[in-house]
């Protein structure tokens, strides 16, 4: 799936795609927009796309099949793309292989369309609280997934390591940017209180402001 040639104007175009983190960013698009316009002194356009609950594979598949996601690729010829994928993989106890293959597909699609990926490493959300908030039937399903997929309960670091392995195996390091969770989310319980909503899974306003500051720095450094 290939978009048309890049836009000819000087507007910098950024997309946020993925799961609920991308979806909920819609209320904060103006924050990173203003940050970058001030620093780069050029027009900036930011659009957030996302579907709550999507796993990495569902995100990849919907870049082809979902009209909302295809709109992301087709309409505006984006320059950068922030990807939040894998949080639901760890939440639902999917396999490492499932995550790596899906992320590889997402990266390849973006690079093919000359879009620079900014990949969100799995953040330090409260995986224990997320499990406890589920219904009993969901808890049983997660336990079964752990056995079938050989995925431990707190698998966040394993998924971070898997992303690192993928980047090195496919020699993507010069082509993508990784948003290391410790660069903005490395203070444990303090961050959970200050940057997250009460569910300790989704970001609050302050969390999105911190996240956008880091993403803006990555884009400014890369230009």
PDB file of C-alpha atoms in Angstrom:
ATOM      1  CA  UNK A   1       0.000   0.000   0.000  1.00  0.00           C
ATOM      2  CA  UNK A   2       1.863   3.060  -1.263  1.00  0.00           C
ATOM      3  CA  UNK A   3       0.820   6.673  -0.975  1.00  0.00           C
ATOM      4  CA  UNK A   4       1.461   9.357  -3.541  1.00  0.00           C
ATOM      5  CA  UNK A   5       4.625  11.425  -3.654  1.00  0.00           C
ATOM      6  CA  UNK A   6       5.444  13.542  -0.627  1.00  0.00           C
ATOM      7  CA  UNK A   7       3.746  16.872  -0.194  1.00  0.00           C
ATOM      8  CA  UNK A   8       5.499  19.877  -1.716  1.00  0.00           C
ATOM      9  CA  UNK A   9       4.699  22.477   0.953  1.00  0.00           C
ATOM     10  CA  UNK A  10       6.756  23.146   4.094  1.00  0.00           C
ATOM     11  CA  UNK A  11       4.181  21.781   6.548  1.00  0.00           C
ATOM     12  CA  UNK A  12       5.550  19.088   8.840  1.00  0.00           C
ATOM     13  CA  UNK A  13       3.025  16.269   9.140  1.00  0.00           C
ATOM     14  CA  UNK A  14       2.908  13.932  12.148  1.00  0.00           C
ATOM     15  CA  UNK A  15       0.553  11.035  12.851  1.00  0.00           C
ATOM     16  CA  UNK A  16      -0.116   9.153  16.067  1.00  0.00           C
ATOM     17  CA  UNK A  17      -1.327   5.609  15.388  1.00  0.00           C
ATOM     18  CA  UNK A  18      -2.045   2.537  17.458  1.00  0.00           C
ATOM     19  CA  UNK A  19      -4.063   1.730  20.543  1.00  0.00           C
ATOM     20  CA  UNK A  20      -5.848   3.840  23.171  1.00  0.00           C
ATOM     21  CA  UNK A  21      -2.727   5.925  23.792  1.00  0.00           C
ATOM     22  CA  UNK A  22      -2.921   7.201  20.212  1.00  0.00           C
ATOM     23  CA  UNK A  23      -6.711   7.528  20.346  1.00  0.00           C
ATOM     24  CA  UNK A  24      -6.683   9.581  23.566  1.00  0.00           C
ATOM     25  CA  UNK A  25      -3.950  11.851  22.249  1.00  0.00           C
ATOM     26  CA  UNK A  26      -6.512  13.642  20.079  1.00  0.00           C
ATOM     27  CA  UNK A  27      -7.234  16.073  22.900  1.00  0.00           C
ATOM     28  CA  UNK A  28      -3.548  17.008  23.050  1.00  0.00           C
ATOM     29  CA  UNK A  29      -2.629  17.497  19.393  1.00  0.00           C
ATOM     30  CA  UNK A  30      -2.271  21.252  19.822  1.00  0.00           C
ATOM     31  CA  UNK A  31       0.414  20.798  22.509  1.00  0.00           C
ATOM     32  CA  UNK A  32       3.051  19.155  20.321  1.00  0.00           C
ATOM     33  CA  UNK A  33       1.888  21.264  17.401  1.00  0.00           C
ATOM     34  CA  UNK A  34       2.749  24.477  19.257  1.00  0.00           C
ATOM     35  CA  UNK A  35       6.020  23.056  20.593  1.00  0.00           C
ATOM     36  CA  UNK A  36       7.297  22.161  17.151  1.00  0.00           C
ATOM     37  CA  UNK A  37       6.081  25.286  15.375  1.00  0.00           C
ATOM     38  CA  UNK A  38       7.916  27.403  17.942  1.00  0.00           C
ATOM     39  CA  UNK A  39      11.162  25.438  17.594  1.00  0.00           C
ATOM     40  CA  UNK A  40      11.152  24.706  13.864  1.00  0.00           C
ATOM     41  CA  UNK A  41       9.457  27.923  12.694  1.00  0.00           C
ATOM     42  CA  UNK A  42       7.346  26.093  10.141  1.00  0.00           C
ATOM     43  CA  UNK A  43       3.726  24.891   9.997  1.00  0.00           C
ATOM     44  CA  UNK A  44       3.038  21.609  11.786  1.00  0.00           C
ATOM     45  CA  UNK A  45       0.018  19.343  11.382  1.00  0.00           C
ATOM     46  CA  UNK A  46      -0.742  16.594  13.902  1.00  0.00           C
ATOM     47  CA  UNK A  47      -3.463  13.952  13.627  1.00  0.00           C
ATOM     48  CA  UNK A  48      -4.102  11.149  16.116  1.00  0.00           C
ATOM     49  CA  UNK A  49      -5.558   7.826  15.035  1.00  0.00           C
ATOM     50  CA  UNK A  50      -6.102   4.837  17.270  1.00  0.00           C
ATOM     51  CA  UNK A  51      -8.496   2.159  18.395  1.00  0.00           C
ATOM     52  CA  UNK A  52      -8.798   1.307  22.077  1.00  0.00           C
ATOM     53  CA  UNK A  53      -7.844  -2.272  22.905  1.00  0.00           C
ATOM     54  CA  UNK A  54      -6.005  -3.026  19.665  1.00  0.00           C
ATOM     55  CA  UNK A  55      -3.010  -5.343  19.800  1.00  0.00           C
ATOM     56  CA  UNK A  56       0.037  -4.814  17.593  1.00  0.00           C
ATOM     57  CA  UNK A  57      -1.255  -7.310  15.001  1.00  0.00           C
ATOM     58  CA  UNK A  58      -4.658  -5.618  14.865  1.00  0.00           C
ATOM     59  CA  UNK A  59      -2.956  -2.254  14.350  1.00  0.00           C
ATOM     60  CA  UNK A  60      -0.875  -3.668  11.507  1.00  0.00           C
ATOM     61  CA  UNK A  61      -3.850  -5.356   9.827  1.00  0.00           C
ATOM     62  CA  UNK A  62      -6.020  -2.275  10.118  1.00  0.00           C
ATOM     63  CA  UNK A  63      -3.465  -0.106   8.349  1.00  0.00           C
ATOM     64  CA  UNK A  64      -4.689  -2.038   5.296  1.00  0.00           C
ATOM     65  CA  UNK A  65      -8.304  -2.851   6.173  1.00  0.00           C
ATOM     66  CA  UNK A  66      -9.732  -0.095   8.359  1.00  0.00           C
ATOM     67  CA  UNK A  67     -10.885   3.118   6.648  1.00  0.00           C
ATOM     68  CA  UNK A  68      -9.777   5.219   9.636  1.00  0.00           C
ATOM     69  CA  UNK A  69      -6.251   3.816   9.495  1.00  0.00           C
ATOM     70  CA  UNK A  70      -6.052   3.921   5.693  1.00  0.00           C
ATOM     71  CA  UNK A  71      -6.961   7.588   5.928  1.00  0.00           C
ATOM     72  CA  UNK A  72      -3.761   8.035   7.942  1.00  0.00           C
ATOM     73  CA  UNK A  73      -1.663   6.679   5.074  1.00  0.00           C
ATOM     74  CA  UNK A  74      -3.553   8.125   2.140  1.00  0.00           C
ATOM     75  CA  UNK A  75      -4.600  11.675   2.899  1.00  0.00           C
ATOM     76  CA  UNK A  76      -1.674  13.723   4.031  1.00  0.00           C
ATOM     77  CA  UNK A  77       1.638  12.024   3.229  1.00  0.00           C
ATOM     78  CA  UNK A  78       3.000  12.174   6.770  1.00  0.00           C
ATOM     79  CA  UNK A  79       6.651  12.765   7.597  1.00  0.00           C
ATOM     80  CA  UNK A  80       6.697  11.193  11.073  1.00  0.00           C
ATOM     81  CA  UNK A  81       4.574   8.595  12.803  1.00  0.00           C
ATOM     82  CA  UNK A  82       4.427   7.849  16.519  1.00  0.00           C
ATOM     83  CA  UNK A  83       3.358   4.251  17.112  1.00  0.00           C
ATOM     84  CA  UNK A  84       1.844   3.031  20.370  1.00  0.00           C
ATOM     85  CA  UNK A  85       1.577  -0.741  19.970  1.00  0.00           C
ATOM     86  CA  UNK A  86       2.187  -3.660  22.272  1.00  0.00           C
ATOM     87  CA  UNK A  87       0.631  -2.416  25.498  1.00  0.00           C
ATOM     88  CA  UNK A  88      -2.412  -4.590  24.826  1.00  0.00           C
ATOM     89  CA  UNK A  89      -0.116  -7.459  23.821  1.00  0.00           C
ATOM     90  CA  UNK A  90       1.373  -7.420  27.316  1.00  0.00           C
ATOM     91  CA  UNK A  91      -2.060  -6.836  28.856  1.00  0.00           C
ATOM     92  CA  UNK A  92      -3.585  -9.793  26.983  1.00  0.00           C
ATOM     93  CA  UNK A  93      -0.434 -11.973  27.291  1.00  0.00           C
ATOM     94  CA  UNK A  94       0.239 -12.401  23.584  1.00  0.00           C
ATOM     95  CA  UNK A  95       3.480 -14.030  22.492  1.00  0.00           C
ATOM     96  CA  UNK A  96       6.783 -12.285  21.844  1.00  0.00           C
ATOM     97  CA  UNK A  97       6.752 -13.646  18.296  1.00  0.00           C
ATOM     98  CA  UNK A  98       3.284 -12.165  17.706  1.00  0.00           C
ATOM     99  CA  UNK A  99       4.580  -8.737  18.780  1.00  0.00           C
ATOM    100  CA  UNK A 100       7.833  -8.832  16.824  1.00  0.00           C
ATOM    101  CA  UNK A 101       6.188  -9.901  13.566  1.00  0.00           C
ATOM    102  CA  UNK A 102       3.502  -7.241  13.888  1.00  0.00           C
ATOM    103  CA  UNK A 103       5.975  -4.467  14.689  1.00  0.00           C
ATOM    104  CA  UNK A 104       8.162  -5.515  11.791  1.00  0.00           C
ATOM    105  CA  UNK A 105       5.182  -5.249   9.462  1.00  0.00           C
ATOM    106  CA  UNK A 106       4.256  -1.790  10.765  1.00  0.00           C
ATOM    107  CA  UNK A 107       7.832  -0.530  10.433  1.00  0.00           C
ATOM    108  CA  UNK A 108       8.207  -1.883   6.900  1.00  0.00           C
ATOM    109  CA  UNK A 109       4.946  -0.286   5.785  1.00  0.00           C
ATOM    110  CA  UNK A 110       5.919   3.114   7.172  1.00  0.00           C
ATOM    111  CA  UNK A 111       9.441   3.017   5.736  1.00  0.00           C
ATOM    112  CA  UNK A 112       8.069   1.965   2.337  1.00  0.00           C
ATOM    113  CA  UNK A 113       5.971   5.123   2.397  1.00  0.00           C
ATOM    114  CA  UNK A 114       8.922   7.289   3.493  1.00  0.00           C
ATOM    115  CA  UNK A 115       7.486   7.926   6.945  1.00  0.00           C
ATOM    116  CA  UNK A 116       9.912   8.027   9.860  1.00  0.00           C
ATOM    117  CA  UNK A 117       8.644   5.752  12.683  1.00  0.00           C
ATOM    118  CA  UNK A 118       8.879   6.865  16.320  1.00  0.00           C
ATOM    119  CA  UNK A 119       8.159   3.680  18.247  1.00  0.00           C
ATOM    120  CA  UNK A 120       6.876   3.777  21.815  1.00  0.00           C
ATOM    121  CA  UNK A 121       8.676   1.241  23.975  1.00  0.00           C
ATOM    122  CA  UNK A 122       6.294  -0.546  26.370  1.00  0.00           C
ATOM    123  CA  UNK A 123       5.672   2.002  29.165  1.00  0.00           C
ATOM    124  CA  UNK A 124       5.791   1.226  32.859  1.00  0.00           C
ATOM    125  CA  UNK A 125       2.050   0.955  33.434  1.00  0.00           C
ATOM    126  CA  UNK A 126       0.682  -0.956  36.443  1.00  0.00           C
ATOM    127  CA  UNK A 127       0.227  -4.416  34.947  1.00  0.00           C
ATOM    128  CA  UNK A 128      -0.936  -5.845  38.278  1.00  0.00           C
ATOM    129  CA  UNK A 129      -3.743  -3.326  38.713  1.00  0.00           C
ATOM    130  CA  UNK A 130      -4.794  -3.831  35.098  1.00  0.00           C
ATOM    131  CA  UNK A 131      -5.181  -7.546  35.759  1.00  0.00           C
ATOM    132  CA  UNK A 132      -7.080  -7.111  39.016  1.00  0.00           C
ATOM    133  CA  UNK A 133      -9.605  -4.770  37.394  1.00  0.00           C
ATOM    134  CA  UNK A 134     -10.703  -7.468  34.919  1.00  0.00           C
ATOM    135  CA  UNK A 135     -13.683  -9.773  35.289  1.00  0.00           C
ATOM    136  CA  UNK A 136     -13.025 -13.324  36.476  1.00  0.00           C
ATOM    137  CA  UNK A 137     -13.624 -14.751  32.991  1.00  0.00           C
ATOM    138  CA  UNK A 138     -11.010 -12.370  31.569  1.00  0.00           C
ATOM    139  CA  UNK A 139      -8.533 -13.319  34.275  1.00  0.00           C
ATOM    140  CA  UNK A 140      -8.932 -16.990  33.388  1.00  0.00           C
ATOM    141  CA  UNK A 141      -8.405 -16.164  29.711  1.00  0.00           C
ATOM    142  CA  UNK A 142      -5.222 -14.230  30.524  1.00  0.00           C
ATOM    143  CA  UNK A 143      -3.905 -17.138  32.595  1.00  0.00           C
ATOM    144  CA  UNK A 144      -4.522 -19.504  29.695  1.00  0.00           C
ATOM    145  CA  UNK A 145      -2.772 -17.118  27.313  1.00  0.00           C
ATOM    146  CA  UNK A 146       0.247 -17.068  29.621  1.00  0.00           C
ATOM    147  CA  UNK A 147       0.525 -20.852  29.350  1.00  0.00           C
ATOM    148  CA  UNK A 148      -0.180 -21.122  25.623  1.00  0.00           C
ATOM    149  CA  UNK A 149       2.093 -18.227  24.612  1.00  0.00           C
ATOM    150  CA  UNK A 150       4.775 -18.820  27.241  1.00  0.00           C
ATOM    151  CA  UNK A 151       4.343 -15.229  28.388  1.00  0.00           C
ATOM    152  CA  UNK A 152       4.980 -14.413  32.073  1.00  0.00           C
ATOM    153  CA  UNK A 153       2.610 -12.231  34.073  1.00  0.00           C
ATOM    154  CA  UNK A 154       4.795  -9.100  34.093  1.00  0.00           C
ATOM    155  CA  UNK A 155       6.175  -9.297  30.584  1.00  0.00           C
ATOM    156  CA  UNK A 156       6.824  -5.607  29.909  1.00  0.00           C
ATOM    157  CA  UNK A 157      10.623  -5.897  29.879  1.00  0.00           C
ATOM    158  CA  UNK A 158      10.561  -8.994  27.665  1.00  0.00           C
ATOM    159  CA  UNK A 159       8.611  -7.034  25.079  1.00  0.00           C
ATOM    160  CA  UNK A 160      11.044  -4.121  25.326  1.00  0.00           C
ATOM    161  CA  UNK A 161      13.911  -6.542  24.744  1.00  0.00           C
ATOM    162  CA  UNK A 162      12.037  -8.061  21.800  1.00  0.00           C
ATOM    163  CA  UNK A 163      11.699  -4.653  20.149  1.00  0.00           C
ATOM    164  CA  UNK A 164      15.410  -4.036  20.660  1.00  0.00           C
ATOM    165  CA  UNK A 165      16.196  -7.412  19.087  1.00  0.00           C
ATOM    166  CA  UNK A 166      13.988  -6.631  16.097  1.00  0.00           C
ATOM    167  CA  UNK A 167      15.661  -3.277  15.508  1.00  0.00           C
ATOM    168  CA  UNK A 168      19.114  -4.875  15.517  1.00  0.00           C
ATOM    169  CA  UNK A 169      18.159  -7.995  13.547  1.00  0.00           C
ATOM    170  CA  UNK A 170      16.612  -5.955  10.724  1.00  0.00           C
ATOM    171  CA  UNK A 171      19.163  -3.137  10.967  1.00  0.00           C
ATOM    172  CA  UNK A 172      16.470  -0.522  11.545  1.00  0.00           C
ATOM    173  CA  UNK A 173      18.508   1.542  13.996  1.00  0.00           C
ATOM    174  CA  UNK A 174      19.369   4.227  11.420  1.00  0.00           C
ATOM    175  CA  UNK A 175      15.831   4.342  10.058  1.00  0.00           C
ATOM    176  CA  UNK A 176      13.594   4.515  13.137  1.00  0.00           C
ATOM    177  CA  UNK A 177      13.523   6.260  16.510  1.00  0.00           C
ATOM    178  CA  UNK A 178      12.782   4.359  19.705  1.00  0.00           C
ATOM    179  CA  UNK A 179      11.062   6.233  22.504  1.00  0.00           C
ATOM    180  CA  UNK A 180      12.748   4.629  25.505  1.00  0.00           C
ATOM    181  CA  UNK A 181      10.318   4.469  28.412  1.00  0.00           C
ATOM    182  CA  UNK A 182      12.950   5.522  30.944  1.00  0.00           C
ATOM    183  CA  UNK A 183      13.452   8.818  29.124  1.00  0.00           C
ATOM    184  CA  UNK A 184      10.074   9.977  30.433  1.00  0.00           C
ATOM    185  CA  UNK A 185       8.532   7.140  32.447  1.00  0.00           C
ATOM    186  CA  UNK A 186      11.313   5.705  34.589  1.00  0.00           C
ATOM    187  CA  UNK A 187      10.311   6.797  38.091  1.00  0.00           C
ATOM    188  CA  UNK A 188       8.079   3.895  39.059  1.00  0.00           C
ATOM    189  CA  UNK A 189       5.245   4.702  41.483  1.00  0.00           C
ATOM    190  CA  UNK A 190       5.982   8.418  41.260  1.00  0.00           C
ATOM    191  CA  UNK A 191       5.220   8.396  37.543  1.00  0.00           C
ATOM    192  CA  UNK A 192       2.144   6.231  38.033  1.00  0.00           C
ATOM    193  CA  UNK A 193       0.777   8.892  40.385  1.00  0.00           C
ATOM    194  CA  UNK A 194       1.824  11.928  38.349  1.00  0.00           C
ATOM    195  CA  UNK A 195       1.507  10.862  34.704  1.00  0.00           C
ATOM    196  CA  UNK A 196      -1.292   8.301  34.658  1.00  0.00           C
ATOM    197  CA  UNK A 197      -5.024   8.295  35.203  1.00  0.00           C
ATOM    198  CA  UNK A 198      -6.431   6.433  38.199  1.00  0.00           C
ATOM    199  CA  UNK A 199      -6.362   3.159  36.239  1.00  0.00           C
ATOM    200  CA  UNK A 200      -2.537   3.448  36.061  1.00  0.00           C
ATOM    201  CA  UNK A 201      -2.814   2.309  32.449  1.00  0.00           C
ATOM    202  CA  UNK A 202      -3.647   5.466  30.484  1.00  0.00           C
ATOM    203  CA  UNK A 203      -1.923   8.843  30.556  1.00  0.00           C
ATOM    204  CA  UNK A 204      -3.423  11.967  32.115  1.00  0.00           C
ATOM    205  CA  UNK A 205      -2.910  15.504  30.789  1.00  0.00           C
ATOM    206  CA  UNK A 206       0.483  15.844  32.445  1.00  0.00           C
ATOM    207  CA  UNK A 207       1.558  12.488  31.055  1.00  0.00           C
ATOM    208  CA  UNK A 208       0.726  13.483  27.497  1.00  0.00           C
ATOM    209  CA  UNK A 209       2.561  16.783  27.930  1.00  0.00           C
ATOM    210  CA  UNK A 210       5.724  14.958  29.059  1.00  0.00           C
ATOM    211  CA  UNK A 211       5.383  12.384  26.285  1.00  0.00           C
ATOM    212  CA  UNK A 212       4.897  15.058  23.619  1.00  0.00           C
ATOM    213  CA  UNK A 213       7.954  16.954  24.840  1.00  0.00           C
ATOM    214  CA  UNK A 214      10.106  13.864  24.281  1.00  0.00           C
ATOM    215  CA  UNK A 215       8.589  13.170  20.861  1.00  0.00           C
ATOM    216  CA  UNK A 216       9.167  16.792  19.849  1.00  0.00           C
ATOM    217  CA  UNK A 217      12.827  16.543  20.874  1.00  0.00           C
ATOM    218  CA  UNK A 218      13.231  13.386  18.780  1.00  0.00           C
ATOM    219  CA  UNK A 219      11.778  15.124  15.708  1.00  0.00           C
ATOM    220  CA  UNK A 220      13.844  18.288  16.203  1.00  0.00           C
ATOM    221  CA  UNK A 221      17.032  16.231  16.590  1.00  0.00           C
ATOM    222  CA  UNK A 222      16.212  14.143  13.540  1.00  0.00           C
ATOM    223  CA  UNK A 223      15.572  17.068  11.196  1.00  0.00           C
TER     224      UNK A 223
END
